[in-house]
Amino acid sequence: MKKTHRLHSWLRLLLWSHVAGVISFYIVLWLRTAPRYLKGAKVSSAYGLTPGGVKPFVSIIVPARNEERNIRRCVESLLEQDYDNYEVIVVDDGSSDCTARILDELVASHAHSDRLYVLRLRDELPQGWAGKPHAIHEGTQEAHGEWLLFTDADTWHAPDALRSSLAQAIEEQADLLTLGSTQELPTFWDRVLMPMAYLGISMMYPVKKVNDPLSSVAIANGQYILIRRSVYNMLGGYARPGLRNTLIDDRNLAWTVKQQGFRLRLEDGRDLVHVHMYDGLREAWRGWRKNVFLGSRGGLAFFVLMLIGLPMVAIAPFLLPLMILISRQKQAPHVQRNQITPSEIGLATLLELGPLLAYRIVLDNELKVPWYYAFTHPLAGALFEGILAQSAWRVLLRKGVDWRGRQYYHRTGE
C-alpha cells in the first residue's frame, strides 16, 4: 500500500513539474520573441534615398545551382528594381539542369539585360571550400559596387526592395543589414515545418539580442544580406578562414561582422522579399538537416538538451488526454483516492495547451498559416526531433550531409 501511494505521489510530482516546465518555456519564449520572428523596425517603401542625393552603386550577387524552378522569377524581379545604380551578377555554380539556358534567355531578351552578368563556374569545388561561400566569393571578384547584396535564387523581390533597404542601411549607419522575408508556404508540409523552424531560430537568436551591439548573439538571413564592400573586404570576405568552408555562411558572416566591431541590423522585410525555400517534405528534411546541428548555439551540451526538451514541450502536452483514458480504466478501490484523477489530468492539459496554442496561433498568423495548423505542433516536433538527431549523427560521425549534389562533413573529406 505504501509503495503504491509513494508511486502515485511521484507521478503527481512529475505531472505538475512538467506543467510548470511547459508553461515556463512558452512564457520565456514569448518574452524573447514576442512571438514575432522579427520585432525590429519594418523596412518599407517609406524608406528611400532623397531625390538628387548620392546613390551608391550596388552589386547584387545570386549564387545559383540547379535552380531552374526559381531562377527566372528571381532574376526578373532583381532586374526590375526601381533603383537605377546597380548590377546583377548571377553565379551559375555548375548547374546540370536548365538554369544556364534560362539565364541565357534572360540575357538575350530582358529589357534590362545590360544590368545582368552571368558568371559560370565548374562543378568541382576548390579544396577547403563549401559551395555557396565559393560562389559568392567568385561573384564578388567581378563586382564593382560600394555595397554588396547577397540573395538566394529562390527569392522574389518587390520593386522597391533595394532602394528601401539601402536607404535604411545608410540611415542607421549599418555595416550589414539583413532582412527577414515572407515565407511562401503553399503546401501542407511547408505549413507544418516552418513555424517550428521559426520557433527554434527566434528562441536561439532573438532579434533584440542580434541588434544589440553589446550582445554576442549574431545571425543573418542568407536570403537578403546587404553589406558595405569596404567592410566585406576588411574582413577578408568569404575567403576568410572559417567562412570559406561553412554551411551556415549567413550566421557566420554576421557573427564575424559583429565580433569585429561593425554594426549589424536584422529588420523586418516581409513586404519586400519573398521566398519559397523547399519543395516537399523530402527536400525540407534535407535542407534543415544540413545545418540545424551546425547552426545551434551553446555547443553539444545545449544540443542534447534540445533533443530531450523538444518532445517535452511540443509533443507531450498533446499526449496528456491519453492519460485521462488510461486513468478511467478499472481502478482498485483502495488506491483510487490517491492516484491522479481524470479531472486533475484535464486541468494539467488545459494549463499546458493554453500557452502553447496561444503562442502557435499568433506565430501562425505572422506566417500567414491557418490557425488550425497549431494542432500540427506535435507532428512538427516529431519531424524536427528526427532532423536534429540525424543532423548531429551525420556531422559528428562524419557520415556526411548532402546538398545540391555535394557532400559535406564526410569522412573522406571536409
XYZ file of N, CA and C in Angstrom, residues 8 12 327 329 331-332 335-341 344:
42
model
N 2.248 6.949 -6.722
C 1.300 7.973 -7.172
C 1.776 9.369 -6.799
N 2.419 12.242 -9.507
C 1.781 13.556 -9.404
C 2.831 14.668 -9.436
N -6.499 6.474 -17.028
C -6.886 6.580 -15.612
C -8.333 6.185 -15.378
N -9.667 3.571 -16.599
C -9.783 2.122 -16.588
C -10.176 1.666 -15.176
N -10.240 0.708 -11.654
C -9.267 1.020 -10.614
C -9.617 0.255 -9.339
N -8.577 -0.119 -8.617
C -8.799 -0.779 -7.328
C -9.309 0.238 -6.319
N -6.829 2.190 -3.940
C -5.821 3.141 -4.419
C -6.441 4.305 -5.176
N -7.753 4.204 -5.435
C -8.402 5.234 -6.254
C -8.285 6.614 -5.635
N -8.300 6.714 -4.332
C -8.273 8.001 -3.664
C -6.942 8.724 -3.865
N -5.857 7.969 -4.049
C -4.535 8.578 -4.087
C -3.964 8.758 -5.486
N -4.525 8.059 -6.466
C -3.933 8.192 -7.783
C -4.464 9.445 -8.484
N -3.776 9.829 -9.567
C -4.127 11.035 -10.298
C -5.487 10.849 -10.966
N -6.362 11.809 -10.760
C -7.724 11.691 -11.270
C -7.821 12.272 -12.682
N -7.850 16.002 -12.670
C -6.529 16.582 -12.432
C -5.717 16.596 -13.727
